[in-house]
XYZ file of C-alpha atoms in Angstrom:
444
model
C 193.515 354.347 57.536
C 192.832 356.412 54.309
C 195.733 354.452 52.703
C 194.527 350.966 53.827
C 191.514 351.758 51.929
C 192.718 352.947 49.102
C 195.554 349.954 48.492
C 192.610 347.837 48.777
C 190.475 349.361 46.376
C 193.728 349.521 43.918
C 193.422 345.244 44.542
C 189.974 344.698 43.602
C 190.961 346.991 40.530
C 193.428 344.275 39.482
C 191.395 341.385 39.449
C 190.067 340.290 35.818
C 186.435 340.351 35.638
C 186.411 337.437 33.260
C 187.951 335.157 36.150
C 184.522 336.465 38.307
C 182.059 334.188 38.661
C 178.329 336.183 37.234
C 176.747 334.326 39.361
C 176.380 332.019 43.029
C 177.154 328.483 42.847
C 174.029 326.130 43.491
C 175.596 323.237 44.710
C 178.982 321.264 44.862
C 179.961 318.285 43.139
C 183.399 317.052 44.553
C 184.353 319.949 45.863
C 183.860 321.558 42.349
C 180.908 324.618 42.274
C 178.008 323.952 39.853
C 176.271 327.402 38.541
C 173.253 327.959 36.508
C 173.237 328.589 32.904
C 175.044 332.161 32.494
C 176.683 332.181 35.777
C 179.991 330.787 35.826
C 183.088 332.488 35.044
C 183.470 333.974 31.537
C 186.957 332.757 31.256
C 186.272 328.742 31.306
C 185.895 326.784 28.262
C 183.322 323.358 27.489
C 185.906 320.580 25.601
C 184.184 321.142 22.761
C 185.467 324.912 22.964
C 188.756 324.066 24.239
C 188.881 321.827 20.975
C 188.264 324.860 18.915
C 191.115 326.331 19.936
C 192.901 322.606 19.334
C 193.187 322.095 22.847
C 192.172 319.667 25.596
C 192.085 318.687 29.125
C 195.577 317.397 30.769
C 196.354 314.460 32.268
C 195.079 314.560 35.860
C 193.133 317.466 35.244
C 190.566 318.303 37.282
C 187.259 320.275 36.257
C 186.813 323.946 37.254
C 183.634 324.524 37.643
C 180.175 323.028 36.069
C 177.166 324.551 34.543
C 173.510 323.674 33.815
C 172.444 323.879 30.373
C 169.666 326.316 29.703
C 167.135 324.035 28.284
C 167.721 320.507 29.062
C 169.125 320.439 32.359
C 172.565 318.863 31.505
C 175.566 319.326 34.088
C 178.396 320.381 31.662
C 182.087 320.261 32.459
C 184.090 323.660 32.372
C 187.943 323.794 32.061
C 190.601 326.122 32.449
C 192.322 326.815 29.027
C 195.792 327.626 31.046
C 196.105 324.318 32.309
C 194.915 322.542 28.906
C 197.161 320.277 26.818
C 197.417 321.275 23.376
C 196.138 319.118 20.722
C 198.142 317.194 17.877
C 198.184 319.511 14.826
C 195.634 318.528 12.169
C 197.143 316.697 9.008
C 196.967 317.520 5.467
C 194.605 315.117 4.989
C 192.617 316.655 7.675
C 192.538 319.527 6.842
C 191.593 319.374 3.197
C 188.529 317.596 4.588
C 187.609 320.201 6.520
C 187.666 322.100 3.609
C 186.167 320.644 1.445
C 182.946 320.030 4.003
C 183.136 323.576 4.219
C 182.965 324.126 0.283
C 180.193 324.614 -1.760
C 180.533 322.230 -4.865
C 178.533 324.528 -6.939
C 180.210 328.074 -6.775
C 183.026 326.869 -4.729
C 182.951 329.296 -2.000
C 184.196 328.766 1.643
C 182.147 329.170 4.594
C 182.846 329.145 8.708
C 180.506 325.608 8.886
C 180.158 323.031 7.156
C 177.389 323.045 3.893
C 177.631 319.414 3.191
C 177.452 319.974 -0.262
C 175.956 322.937 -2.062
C 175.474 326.208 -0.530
C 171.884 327.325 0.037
C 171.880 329.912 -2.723
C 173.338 327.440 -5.024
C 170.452 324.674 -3.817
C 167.746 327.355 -4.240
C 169.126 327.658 -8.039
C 169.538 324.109 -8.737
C 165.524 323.116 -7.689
C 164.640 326.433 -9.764
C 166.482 324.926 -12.453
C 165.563 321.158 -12.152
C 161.834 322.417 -11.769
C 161.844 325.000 -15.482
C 163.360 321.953 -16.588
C 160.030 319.389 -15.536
C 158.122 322.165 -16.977
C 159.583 321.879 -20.394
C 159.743 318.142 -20.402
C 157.258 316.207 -21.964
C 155.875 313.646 -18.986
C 155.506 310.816 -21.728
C 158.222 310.961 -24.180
C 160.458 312.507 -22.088
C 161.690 315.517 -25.262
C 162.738 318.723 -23.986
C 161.142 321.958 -25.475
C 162.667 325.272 -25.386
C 159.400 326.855 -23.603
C 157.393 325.466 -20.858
C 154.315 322.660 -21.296
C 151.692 326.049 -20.349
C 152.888 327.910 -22.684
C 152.020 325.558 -25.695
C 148.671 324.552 -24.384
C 149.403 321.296 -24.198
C 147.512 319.402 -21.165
C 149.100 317.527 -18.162
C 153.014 318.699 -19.318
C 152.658 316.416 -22.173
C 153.741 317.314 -25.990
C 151.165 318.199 -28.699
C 152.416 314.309 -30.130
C 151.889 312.558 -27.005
C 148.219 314.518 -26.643
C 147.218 313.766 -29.904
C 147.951 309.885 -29.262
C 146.315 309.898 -25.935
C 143.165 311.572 -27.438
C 143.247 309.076 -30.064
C 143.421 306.575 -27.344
C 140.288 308.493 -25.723
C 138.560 307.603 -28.852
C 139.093 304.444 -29.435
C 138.087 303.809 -25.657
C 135.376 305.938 -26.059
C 133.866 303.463 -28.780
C 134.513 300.568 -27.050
C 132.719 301.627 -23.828
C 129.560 301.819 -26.219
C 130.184 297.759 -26.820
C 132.478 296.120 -24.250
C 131.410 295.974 -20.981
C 134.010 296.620 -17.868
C 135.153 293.331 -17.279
C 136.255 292.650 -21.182
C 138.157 296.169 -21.273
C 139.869 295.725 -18.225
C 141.189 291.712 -19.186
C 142.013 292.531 -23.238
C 143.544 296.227 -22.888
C 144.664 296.581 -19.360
C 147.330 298.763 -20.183
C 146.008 300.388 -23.501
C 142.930 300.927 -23.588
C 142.053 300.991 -19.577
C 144.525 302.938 -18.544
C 144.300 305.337 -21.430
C 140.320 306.120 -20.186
C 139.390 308.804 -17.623
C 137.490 308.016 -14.413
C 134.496 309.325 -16.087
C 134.615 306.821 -18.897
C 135.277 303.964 -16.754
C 132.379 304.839 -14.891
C 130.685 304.717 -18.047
C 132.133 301.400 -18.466
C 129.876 299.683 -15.642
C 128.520 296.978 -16.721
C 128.572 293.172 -17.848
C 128.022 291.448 -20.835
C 125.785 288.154 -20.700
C 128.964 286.305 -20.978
C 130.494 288.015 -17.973
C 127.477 288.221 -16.334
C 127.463 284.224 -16.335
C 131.368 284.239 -15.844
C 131.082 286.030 -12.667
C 127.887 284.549 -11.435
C 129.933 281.061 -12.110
C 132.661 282.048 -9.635
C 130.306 283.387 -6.976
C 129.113 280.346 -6.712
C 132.028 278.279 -6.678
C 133.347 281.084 -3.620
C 129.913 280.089 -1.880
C 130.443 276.583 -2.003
C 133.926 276.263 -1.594
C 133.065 278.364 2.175
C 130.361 276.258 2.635
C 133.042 273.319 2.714
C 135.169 274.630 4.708
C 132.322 275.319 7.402
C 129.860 271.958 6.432
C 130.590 270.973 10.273
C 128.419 273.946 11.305
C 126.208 273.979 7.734
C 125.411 270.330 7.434
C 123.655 269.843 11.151
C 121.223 272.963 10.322
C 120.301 271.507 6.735
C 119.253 267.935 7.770
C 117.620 269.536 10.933
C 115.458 271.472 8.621
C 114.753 268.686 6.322
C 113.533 266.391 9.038
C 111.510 269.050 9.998
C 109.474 269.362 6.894
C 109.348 265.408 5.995
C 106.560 265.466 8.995
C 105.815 268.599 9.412
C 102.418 267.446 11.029
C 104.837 266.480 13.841
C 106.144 270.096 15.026
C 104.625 272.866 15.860
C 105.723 276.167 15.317
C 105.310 278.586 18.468
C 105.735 282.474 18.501
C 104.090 285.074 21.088
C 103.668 289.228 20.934
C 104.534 290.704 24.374
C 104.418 293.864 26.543
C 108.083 294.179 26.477
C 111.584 292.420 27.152
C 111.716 291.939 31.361
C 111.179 288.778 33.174
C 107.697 289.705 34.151
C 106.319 290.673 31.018
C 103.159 289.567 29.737
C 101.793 288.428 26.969
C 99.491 289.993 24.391
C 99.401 287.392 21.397
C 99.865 284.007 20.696
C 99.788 281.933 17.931
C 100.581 277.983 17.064
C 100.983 276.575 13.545
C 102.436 272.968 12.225
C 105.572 273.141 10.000
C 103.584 272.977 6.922
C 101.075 276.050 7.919
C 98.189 274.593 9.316
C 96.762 277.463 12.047
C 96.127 274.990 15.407
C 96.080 278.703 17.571
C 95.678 282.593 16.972
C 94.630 284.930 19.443
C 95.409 287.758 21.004
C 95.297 287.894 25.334
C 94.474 290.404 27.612
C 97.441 291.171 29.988
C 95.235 291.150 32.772
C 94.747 294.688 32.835
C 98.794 295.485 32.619
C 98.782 298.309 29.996
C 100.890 297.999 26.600
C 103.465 299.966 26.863
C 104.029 302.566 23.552
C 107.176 301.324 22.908
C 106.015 297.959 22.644
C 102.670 298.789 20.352
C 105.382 300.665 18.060
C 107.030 297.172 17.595
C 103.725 295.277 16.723
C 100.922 297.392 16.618
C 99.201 295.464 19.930
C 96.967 298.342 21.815
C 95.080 298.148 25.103
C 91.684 298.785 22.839
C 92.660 295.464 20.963
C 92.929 292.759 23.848
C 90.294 294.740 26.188
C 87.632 291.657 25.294
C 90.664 289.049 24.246
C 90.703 285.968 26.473
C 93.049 285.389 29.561
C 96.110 283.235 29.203
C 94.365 280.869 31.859
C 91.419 280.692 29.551
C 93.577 279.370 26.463
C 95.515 277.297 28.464
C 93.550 273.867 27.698
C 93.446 274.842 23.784
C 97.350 275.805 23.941
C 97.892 272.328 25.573
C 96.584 270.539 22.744
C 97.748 272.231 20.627
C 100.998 271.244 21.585
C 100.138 267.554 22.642
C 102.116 265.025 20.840
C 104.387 267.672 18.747
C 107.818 269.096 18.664
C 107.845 272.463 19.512
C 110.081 274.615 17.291
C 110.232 278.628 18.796
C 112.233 281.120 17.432
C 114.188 282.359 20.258
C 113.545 279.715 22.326
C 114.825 280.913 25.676
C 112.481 284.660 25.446
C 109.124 282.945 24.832
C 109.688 279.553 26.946
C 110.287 282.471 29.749
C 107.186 284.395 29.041
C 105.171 281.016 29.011
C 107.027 280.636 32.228
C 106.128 283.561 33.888
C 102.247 283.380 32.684
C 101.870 279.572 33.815
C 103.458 281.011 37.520
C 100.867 284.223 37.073
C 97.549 281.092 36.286
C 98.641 279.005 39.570
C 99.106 281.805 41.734
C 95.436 282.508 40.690
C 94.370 278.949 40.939
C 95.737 279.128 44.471
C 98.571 276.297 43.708
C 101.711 278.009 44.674
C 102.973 279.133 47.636
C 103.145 282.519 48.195
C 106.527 283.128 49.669
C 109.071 285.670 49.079
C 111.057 283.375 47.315
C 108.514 281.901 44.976
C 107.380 285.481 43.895
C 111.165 286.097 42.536
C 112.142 282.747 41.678
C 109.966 282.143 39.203
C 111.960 278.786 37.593
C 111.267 277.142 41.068
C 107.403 277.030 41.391
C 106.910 273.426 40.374
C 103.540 273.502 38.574
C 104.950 276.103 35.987
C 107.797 273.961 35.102
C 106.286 270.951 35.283
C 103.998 272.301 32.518
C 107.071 273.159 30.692
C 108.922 270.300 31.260
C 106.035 268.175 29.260
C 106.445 269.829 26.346
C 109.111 268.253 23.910
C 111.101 271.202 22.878
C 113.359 271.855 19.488
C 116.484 273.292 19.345
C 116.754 277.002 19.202
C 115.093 277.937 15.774
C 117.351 281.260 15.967
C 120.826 279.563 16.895
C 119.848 277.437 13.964
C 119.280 279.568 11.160
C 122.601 281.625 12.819
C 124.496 278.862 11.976
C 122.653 278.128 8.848
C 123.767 282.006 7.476
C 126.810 282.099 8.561
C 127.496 285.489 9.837
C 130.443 284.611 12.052
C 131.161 287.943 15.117
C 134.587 287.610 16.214
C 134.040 289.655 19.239
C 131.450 287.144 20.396
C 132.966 283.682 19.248
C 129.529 282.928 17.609
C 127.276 283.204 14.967
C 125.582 286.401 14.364
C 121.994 286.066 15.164
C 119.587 287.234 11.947
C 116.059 289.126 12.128
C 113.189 286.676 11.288
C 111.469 289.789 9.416
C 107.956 288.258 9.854
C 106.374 291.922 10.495
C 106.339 291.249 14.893
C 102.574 289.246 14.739
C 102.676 286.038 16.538
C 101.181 284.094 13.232
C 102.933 286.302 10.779
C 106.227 285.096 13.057
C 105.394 281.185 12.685
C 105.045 281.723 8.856
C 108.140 283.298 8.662
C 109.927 280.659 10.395
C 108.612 278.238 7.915
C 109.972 280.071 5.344
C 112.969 279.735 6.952
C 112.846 276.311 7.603
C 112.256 275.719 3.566
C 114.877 278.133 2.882
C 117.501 275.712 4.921
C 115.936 272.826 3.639
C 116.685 273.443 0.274
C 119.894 274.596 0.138
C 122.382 272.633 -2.117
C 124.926 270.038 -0.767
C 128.746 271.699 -1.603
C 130.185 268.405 -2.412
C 127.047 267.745 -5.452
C 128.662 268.459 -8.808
C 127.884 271.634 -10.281
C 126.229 271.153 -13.700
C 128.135 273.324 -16.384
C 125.496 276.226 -17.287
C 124.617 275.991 -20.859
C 126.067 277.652 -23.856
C 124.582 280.893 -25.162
């Protein structure tokens, strides 16, 4: 028995430990074990080893073994160098190559890999080299000193030559700042003058002469009307709604109200009516039948409870708002906000009078109740003085697919509102055709 064991442990004593596998196969692949990185036998070679040692798989040779890479993943092959063809030998040619990728150009030494060119010691030396050599070149004439561009005190690498031109340069620019203005510098000495002057000095240079000031006015104008051409089919409508306007402006009235806020039931505070050419036909404020202002809303135009506590109802103006409106065109700015607040006070007076019905759905649907919009309906209403002057300005959003709509800035009072849209109205009015011809402005 003793010498069973001990011819057996003389066997495992024989075996190679490079031919051991480090490690447990973690699955199969055609029969063929597939181990983790580190874990297959030491003695198997990747091609690209087995190429090293010019070498490479035989015909009909199967795979060993596999391995995963370590970082990637990758199932790798692993061969047996003993059963490996040997490679063709490498020609001259080939071999010279391989030298000479292996060769640095500069000091000519060989190395195990490939430099592609210089060594890094020799690069290192070269950009040393090429950079002493910037620092002793002048940027503008291009001569080479003997001693860097810090050492003489000259500024920006540049010779004492070159300086001395460029501050001459400076000067000249310097003196013309004081009589040209930016345009003239800029279209005589572009690439003199201009470009010889610091930031600072064309900041300096600022401004326009009377000439340029009429040259550049001249082309603004010509840009203006050559957009307004191109967009008359939006332009044109606004204008000659605007003039028709103010050739009877006896015949519209302009309507604007102050309210308690922005919902569907709010109510409103202020009202006033005024023909297109000023006259006042209605101004007063309304109480809100005791609905308080909110803050928010006396921020926006200065409304407060205290001010409409004695102010007359909406049902008490009624009759004077009706003739007011009798027999004119009524032009509103924002036409679809106030015609809803009028709405939703006319529904608010025939509840009271007792002339609607008092369902659910009459409370809610306020469009429905047939006294209120018959009121409404009687009125002969303008387009949208908002869309209008939108289209007028030209402000196009692209997000939208309209015209941008513009602030009235008539300081939020119901008559300051109607004044403003008048001036409005004369601003579109008299706005010049594109297609006129543009007088030639007069010599200085």
């Amino acid at each position: 028995m003793n010498e069973v064991l001990t011819a057996s442990a003389g066997q495992e004593d024989d075996v190679d430990p490079g031919r051991v596998a480090r490690g447990k196969p973690v699955a199969f692949k055609d029969g063929v074990p597939v181990y983790d990185s580190g874990g297959a036998p030491a003695f198997l070679r990747t091609k690209a080893q087995l190429a090293g040692a010019r070498r490479k798989p035989a015909v009909g040779q199967r795979p060993a073994a596999y391995i995963y890479t370590r970082w990637y993943r990758d199932r790798v092959a692993l061969w047996d160098p003993a059963q490996a063809a040997k490679m063709r030998p490498l020609s001259a040619l080939q071999r010279r190559q391989m030298q000479e990728r292996r060769t640095c150009t500069d000091c000519g030494e060989v190395f195990p890999v490939p430099v592609w060119g210089m060594c890094g010691v020799c690069r290192d030396r070269e950009a040393r080299r090429r950079a002493d050599l910037r620092r002793r070149t002048c940027q503008d004439c291009g001569t080479v000193f003997r001693t860097p561009a810090p050492a003489r005190n000259y500024g920006d690498g540049m010779c004492l030559a070159c300086d001395e031109r460029l501050e001459r340069g400076r000067r000249v620019a310097r003196s013309l700042v004081e009589r040209s203005c930016r345009r003239c510098l800029v279209q005589l000495y572009p690439l003199t003058v201009w470009a010889a002057m610091s930031e600072r000095e064309q900041a300096m240079a600022d401004w326009h002469c009377a000439a340029c000031e009429r040259e550049i006015e001249q082309e603004r104008v010509q840009a203006q009307r050559r957009a307004d051409r191109a967009r008359w089919d939006d332009l044109g409508p606004t204008i000659a709604w605007a003039q028709k306007i103010l050739a009877t402006p006896d015949a519209y009235a302009i309507l604007d109200t102050e309210t308690t806020g922005l919902t569907a039931t709010s109510r409103i505070v202020e009202i006033a009516v005024t023909t297109a050419s000023g006259t006042v036909l209605l101004d007063t404020l309304l109480n809100p039948g005791g609905e308080p202002i909110p803050a928010e809303a006396t921020a926006i135009h200065g409304i407060t409870d205290t001010m409409v506590e004695g102010a007359p109802t909406f049902s008490e103006i009624l009759p004077r708002l009706t003739e007011a409106l009798a027999g004119r065109r009524i032009v509103i700015y924002n036409r679809e906000y106030d015609t809803g607040r009028l709405l939703w006070e006319l529904h608010l007076h025939h509840q009271a009078q007792g002339t609607v019905d008092l369902t659910k759905q009459a409370r809610y649907a306020v469009r429905r109740h047939r006294a209120a919009q018959a009121w409404l309906d009687a009125q002969e209403w303008e387009v949208c003085a908002m869309e209008q002057y939108a289209a007028f300005y030209g402000d196009w959003h692209d997000c939208f697919g309209s015209y941008t709509w513009q602030k009235l800035g008539g300081g939020h009072r119901a008559l300051g509102d109607t004044r403003a849209v008048i001036r409005r109205l004369e601003e579109m009015a008299a706005y010049p055709s594109p297609f006129d011809r543009m007088e030639e402005p007069a010599a200085a």
